[in-house]
XYZ file of C-alpha atoms in Angstrom:
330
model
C 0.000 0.000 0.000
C 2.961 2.245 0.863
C 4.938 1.302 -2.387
C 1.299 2.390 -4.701
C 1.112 5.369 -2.757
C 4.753 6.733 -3.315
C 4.873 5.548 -7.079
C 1.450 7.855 -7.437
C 3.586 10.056 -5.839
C 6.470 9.966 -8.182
C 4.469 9.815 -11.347
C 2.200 12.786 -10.417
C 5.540 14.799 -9.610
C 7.236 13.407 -12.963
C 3.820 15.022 -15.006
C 4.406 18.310 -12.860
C 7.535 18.238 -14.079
C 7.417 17.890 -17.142
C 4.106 20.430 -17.481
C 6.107 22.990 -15.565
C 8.837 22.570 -18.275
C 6.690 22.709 -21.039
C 4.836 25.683 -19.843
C 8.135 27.834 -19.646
C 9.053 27.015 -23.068
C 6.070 28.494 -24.077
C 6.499 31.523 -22.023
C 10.337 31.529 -23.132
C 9.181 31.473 -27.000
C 6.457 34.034 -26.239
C 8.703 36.465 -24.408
C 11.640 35.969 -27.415
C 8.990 36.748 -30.365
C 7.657 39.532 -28.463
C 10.789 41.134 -27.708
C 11.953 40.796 -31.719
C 8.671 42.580 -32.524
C 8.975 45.308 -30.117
C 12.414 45.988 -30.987
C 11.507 46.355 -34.160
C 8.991 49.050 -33.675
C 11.245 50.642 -31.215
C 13.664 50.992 -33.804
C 11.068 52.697 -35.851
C 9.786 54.797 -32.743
C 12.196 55.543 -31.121
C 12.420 59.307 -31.819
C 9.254 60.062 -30.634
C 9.384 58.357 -27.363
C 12.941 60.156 -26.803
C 10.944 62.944 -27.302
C 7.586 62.435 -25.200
C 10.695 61.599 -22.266
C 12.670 64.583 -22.840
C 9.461 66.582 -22.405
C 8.644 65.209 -18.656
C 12.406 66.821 -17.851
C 11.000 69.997 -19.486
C 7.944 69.968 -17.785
C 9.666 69.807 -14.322
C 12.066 72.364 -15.541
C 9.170 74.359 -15.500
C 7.783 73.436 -12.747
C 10.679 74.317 -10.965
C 11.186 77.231 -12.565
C 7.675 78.624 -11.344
C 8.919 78.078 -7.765
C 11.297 80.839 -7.836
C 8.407 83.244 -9.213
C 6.001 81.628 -6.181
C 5.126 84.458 -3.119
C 3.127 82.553 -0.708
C -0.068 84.577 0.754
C -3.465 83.424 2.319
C -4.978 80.644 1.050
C -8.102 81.482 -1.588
C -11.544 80.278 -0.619
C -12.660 76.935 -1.827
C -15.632 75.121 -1.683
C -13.714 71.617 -1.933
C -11.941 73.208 1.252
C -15.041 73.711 2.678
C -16.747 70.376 2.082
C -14.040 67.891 2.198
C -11.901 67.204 5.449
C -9.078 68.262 5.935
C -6.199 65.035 5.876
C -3.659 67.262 7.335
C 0.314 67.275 6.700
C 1.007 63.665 8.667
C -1.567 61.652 6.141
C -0.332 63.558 3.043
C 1.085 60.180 1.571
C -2.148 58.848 0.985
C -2.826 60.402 -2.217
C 0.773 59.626 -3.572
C 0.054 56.279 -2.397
C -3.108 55.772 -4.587
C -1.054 57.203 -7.392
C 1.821 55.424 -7.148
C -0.450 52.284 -7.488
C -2.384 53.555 -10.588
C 1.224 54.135 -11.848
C 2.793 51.185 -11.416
C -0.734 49.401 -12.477
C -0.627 50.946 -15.591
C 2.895 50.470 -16.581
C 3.334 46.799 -15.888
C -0.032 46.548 -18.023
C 1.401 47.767 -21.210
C 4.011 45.085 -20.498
C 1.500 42.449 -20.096
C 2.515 40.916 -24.335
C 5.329 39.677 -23.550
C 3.976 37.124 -20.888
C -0.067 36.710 -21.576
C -0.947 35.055 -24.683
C -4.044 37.797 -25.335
C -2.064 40.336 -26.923
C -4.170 43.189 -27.900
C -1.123 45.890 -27.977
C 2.198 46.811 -28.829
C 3.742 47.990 -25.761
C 5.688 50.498 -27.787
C 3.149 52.133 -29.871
C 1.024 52.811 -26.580
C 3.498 54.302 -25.057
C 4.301 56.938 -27.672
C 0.322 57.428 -27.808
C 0.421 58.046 -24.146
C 3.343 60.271 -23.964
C 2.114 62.432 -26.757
C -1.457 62.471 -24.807
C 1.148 64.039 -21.940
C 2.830 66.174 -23.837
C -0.063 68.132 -25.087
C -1.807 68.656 -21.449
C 1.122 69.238 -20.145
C 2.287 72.286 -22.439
C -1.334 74.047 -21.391
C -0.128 72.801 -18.342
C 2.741 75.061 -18.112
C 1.016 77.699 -20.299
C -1.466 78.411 -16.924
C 0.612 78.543 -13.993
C 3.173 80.780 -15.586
C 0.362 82.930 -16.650
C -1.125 83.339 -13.546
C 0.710 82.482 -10.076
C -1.080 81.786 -6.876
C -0.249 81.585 -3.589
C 0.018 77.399 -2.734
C -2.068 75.793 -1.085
C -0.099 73.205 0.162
C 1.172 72.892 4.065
C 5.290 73.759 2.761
C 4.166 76.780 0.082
C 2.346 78.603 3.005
C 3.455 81.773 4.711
C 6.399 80.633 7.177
C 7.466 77.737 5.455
C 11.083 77.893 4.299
C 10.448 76.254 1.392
C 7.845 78.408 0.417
C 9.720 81.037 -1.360
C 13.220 79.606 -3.133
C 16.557 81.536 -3.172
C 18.021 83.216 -6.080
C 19.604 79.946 -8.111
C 23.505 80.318 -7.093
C 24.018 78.846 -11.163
C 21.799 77.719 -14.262
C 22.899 74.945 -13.039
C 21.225 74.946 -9.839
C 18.349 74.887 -11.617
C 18.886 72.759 -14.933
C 19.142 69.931 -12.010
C 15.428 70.350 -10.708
C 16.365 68.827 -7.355
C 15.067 65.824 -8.166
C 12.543 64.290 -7.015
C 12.545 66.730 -4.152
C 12.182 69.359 -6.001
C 9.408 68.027 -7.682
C 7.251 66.857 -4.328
C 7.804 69.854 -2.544
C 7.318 72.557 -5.698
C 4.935 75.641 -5.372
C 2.934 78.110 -8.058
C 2.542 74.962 -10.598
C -1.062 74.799 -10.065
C -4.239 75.700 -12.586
C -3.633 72.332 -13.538
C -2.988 69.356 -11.548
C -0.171 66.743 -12.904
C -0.916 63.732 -10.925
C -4.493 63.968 -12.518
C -3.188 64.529 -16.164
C -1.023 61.395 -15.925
C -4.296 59.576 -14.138
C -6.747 60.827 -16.510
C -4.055 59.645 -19.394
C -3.743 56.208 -17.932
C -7.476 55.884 -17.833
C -8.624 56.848 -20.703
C -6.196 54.675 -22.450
C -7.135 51.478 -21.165
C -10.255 52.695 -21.493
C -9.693 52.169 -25.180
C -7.389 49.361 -25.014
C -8.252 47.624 -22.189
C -10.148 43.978 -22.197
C -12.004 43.863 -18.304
C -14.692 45.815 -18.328
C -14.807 45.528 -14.042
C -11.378 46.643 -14.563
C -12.314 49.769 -16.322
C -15.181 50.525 -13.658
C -12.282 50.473 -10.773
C -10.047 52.493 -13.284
C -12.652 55.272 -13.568
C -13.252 55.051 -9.794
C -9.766 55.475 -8.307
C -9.792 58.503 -10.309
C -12.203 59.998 -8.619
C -10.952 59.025 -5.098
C -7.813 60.204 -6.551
C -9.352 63.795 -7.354
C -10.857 64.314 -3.981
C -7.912 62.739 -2.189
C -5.809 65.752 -3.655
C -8.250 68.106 -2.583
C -8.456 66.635 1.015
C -4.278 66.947 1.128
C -4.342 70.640 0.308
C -2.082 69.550 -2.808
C -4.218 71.651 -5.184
C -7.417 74.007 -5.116
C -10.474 72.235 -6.230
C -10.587 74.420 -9.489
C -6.829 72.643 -10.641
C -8.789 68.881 -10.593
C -11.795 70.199 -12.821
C -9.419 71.910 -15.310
C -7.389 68.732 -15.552
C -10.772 66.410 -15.642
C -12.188 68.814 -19.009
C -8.702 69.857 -20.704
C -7.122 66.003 -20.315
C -10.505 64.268 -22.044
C -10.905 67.306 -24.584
C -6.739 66.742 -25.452
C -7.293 62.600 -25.952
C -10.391 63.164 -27.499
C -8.592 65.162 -30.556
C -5.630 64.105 -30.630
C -6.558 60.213 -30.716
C -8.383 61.464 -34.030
C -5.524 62.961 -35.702
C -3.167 59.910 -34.578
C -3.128 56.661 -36.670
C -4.935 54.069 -34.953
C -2.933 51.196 -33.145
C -2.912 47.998 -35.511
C -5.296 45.065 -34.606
C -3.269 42.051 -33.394
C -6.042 39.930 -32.071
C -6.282 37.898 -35.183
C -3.132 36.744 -37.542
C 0.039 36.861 -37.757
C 1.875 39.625 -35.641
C 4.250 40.514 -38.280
C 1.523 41.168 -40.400
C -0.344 43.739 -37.903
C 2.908 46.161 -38.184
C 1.453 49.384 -39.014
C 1.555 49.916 -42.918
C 2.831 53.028 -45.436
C 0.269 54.639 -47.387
C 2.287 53.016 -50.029
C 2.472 49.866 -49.042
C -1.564 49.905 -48.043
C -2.308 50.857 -51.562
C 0.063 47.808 -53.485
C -1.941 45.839 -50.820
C -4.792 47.186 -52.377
C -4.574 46.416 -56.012
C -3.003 43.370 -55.284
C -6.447 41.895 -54.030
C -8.602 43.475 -56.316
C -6.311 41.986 -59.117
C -6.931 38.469 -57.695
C -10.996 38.892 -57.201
C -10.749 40.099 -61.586
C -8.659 37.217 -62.332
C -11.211 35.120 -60.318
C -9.319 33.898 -57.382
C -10.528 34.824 -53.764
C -8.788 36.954 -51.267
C -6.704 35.261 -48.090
C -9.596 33.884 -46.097
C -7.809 35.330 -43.138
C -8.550 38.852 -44.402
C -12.498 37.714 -43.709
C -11.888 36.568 -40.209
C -14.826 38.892 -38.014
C -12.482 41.407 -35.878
C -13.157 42.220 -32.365
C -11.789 45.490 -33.069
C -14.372 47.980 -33.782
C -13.964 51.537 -34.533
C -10.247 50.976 -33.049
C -11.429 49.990 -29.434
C -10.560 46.651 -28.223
C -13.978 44.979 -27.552
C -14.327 43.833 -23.546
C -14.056 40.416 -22.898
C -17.619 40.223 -21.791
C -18.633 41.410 -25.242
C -16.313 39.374 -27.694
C -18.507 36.331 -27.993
C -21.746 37.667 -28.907
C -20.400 40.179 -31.068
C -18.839 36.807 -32.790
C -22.149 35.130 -32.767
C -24.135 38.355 -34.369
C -21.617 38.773 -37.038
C -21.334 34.684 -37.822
C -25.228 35.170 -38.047
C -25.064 37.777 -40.166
């Protein structure tokens, strides 16, 4: 009875075994062709997400810059003030908890191709989408708060704080190096415009569009908001910075993800084959197939496959199936 027992044993560990090493071949292939495709667009890319990056140091430039131009006074009247409590100074890490999480969240997600088998995006084409999505709120960003200053709201840009007001900058190079990332925590007179809710919104909106879990998307859309009032509560921003950021981020993605070329469709084919195309190369594409339907021979029966893509938004997961079923119908 022993002996059965530990040769069950054995052979159950042996098909563990041998599953586990199968499985990580798989994931070893996956991650290898992924990486050779991404590569390949970064090589083709790479310009503009050098660029999107080089902004975020400009945009702290900025913000630093404002700093020196910052004269703290009494704090305006809010109504956010007056209806939300007041966290105080000692829980002010909540709300850079919360978006620290939606941060790190997001990021690893546009990672998620090179280890899931339902790939639904190139990891570098979202990223230069999302970077130019930052890019253009944060240049009216910077366009407000150096056009009008206001006295900080924040607990260290209040009358009596020392870092409230910033010496005269010793060298340009004093301030070319932003004090980093202290600089950027504790910085005053960059408000009109809240930054942790442009990268939020950003984030949001974007898997939003590209996203798969629709209960995902629900959370998404609620951590934002606890995110909003959770900067209010801190002090970090008056009331009127969150609803500037919550119009001007949605108006920004709204237009500009119209004037962008839409992210290529990989749920169906070939990979290599979902790279995004020339004009050129769309048209030869083009009158190649209408050349085979006049000579009588049919197109790729691939090219017929239904897409769950529709109007360039990745269809929930929820939703795929009976859109499938309609259009087989059909």
């Amino acid at each position: 009875m022993g002996f059965e027992v530990l040769w069950n044993w054995l052979l159950h560990d042996n098909k563990m075994t041998l599953y586990i090493g199968r499985e990580a071949s798989k994931l070893w292939k996956r991650i290898s062709a992924e990486t050779t495709t991404e590569i390949n667009l970064l090589l083709d890319n790479w310009k503009y997400l050098l660029a999107g990056l080089i902004f975020q140091y400009i945009h702290g430039l900025a913000a630093r810059g404002v700093h020196y131009l910052h004269r703290p006074g009494p704090t305006l009247k809010d109504l956010g003030f007056f209806l939300l409590p007041e966290l105080g100074q000692d829980k002010a890490y909540i709300s850079e908890t919360v978006f620290t999480f939606i941060f790190l969240s997001f990021f690893l997600w546009t990672f998620h191709p090179f280890i899931f088998k339902s790939k639904k995006i190139y990891t570098v084409l979202v990223w230069c989408r999302v970077l130019a999505f930052l890019v253009a709120s944060q240049t009216l960003r910077i366009i407000t708060f150096y056009s009008t200053q206001l006295p900080g709201p924040n607990y260290h840009c209040r009358e009596g704080s020392k870092l409230a007001r910033l010496p005269k900058p010793d060298s340009v190079l004093e301030v070319l190096l932003i004090n980093f990332p202290r600089g950027v925590i504790y910085g005053c007179g960059d408000l009109i415009f809240s930054s942790h809710m442009i990268f939020t919104l950003v984030f949001v909106l974007t898997y939003q569009k590209y996203g798969t879990q629709r209960c995902i998307k629900q959370f998404a859309w609620l951590v934002a908001i606890i995110q909003s009032l959770l900067i209010v509560a801190s002090r970090k921003h008056y009331t009127v910075d969150v609803v500037v950021a919550w119009y001007t981020v949605n108006l920004v993605v709204f237009f500009l993800d119209k004037k962008l070329p839409e992210l290529p469709d990989r749920t169906s084919g070939s990979s290599l084959l979902l790279l995004p195309l020339s004009t050129k190369d769309k048209d030869s594409r083009s009158k190649e197939e209408n050349q085979k339907l006049l000579n009588g021979n049919s197109v790729d029966p691939a090219d017929w496959r239904p897409r769950t893509q529709i109007n360039g938004k990745i269809l929930e997961d929820a939703n795929e199936n009976h859109v499938n079923t309609a259009m087989n119908g059909a």
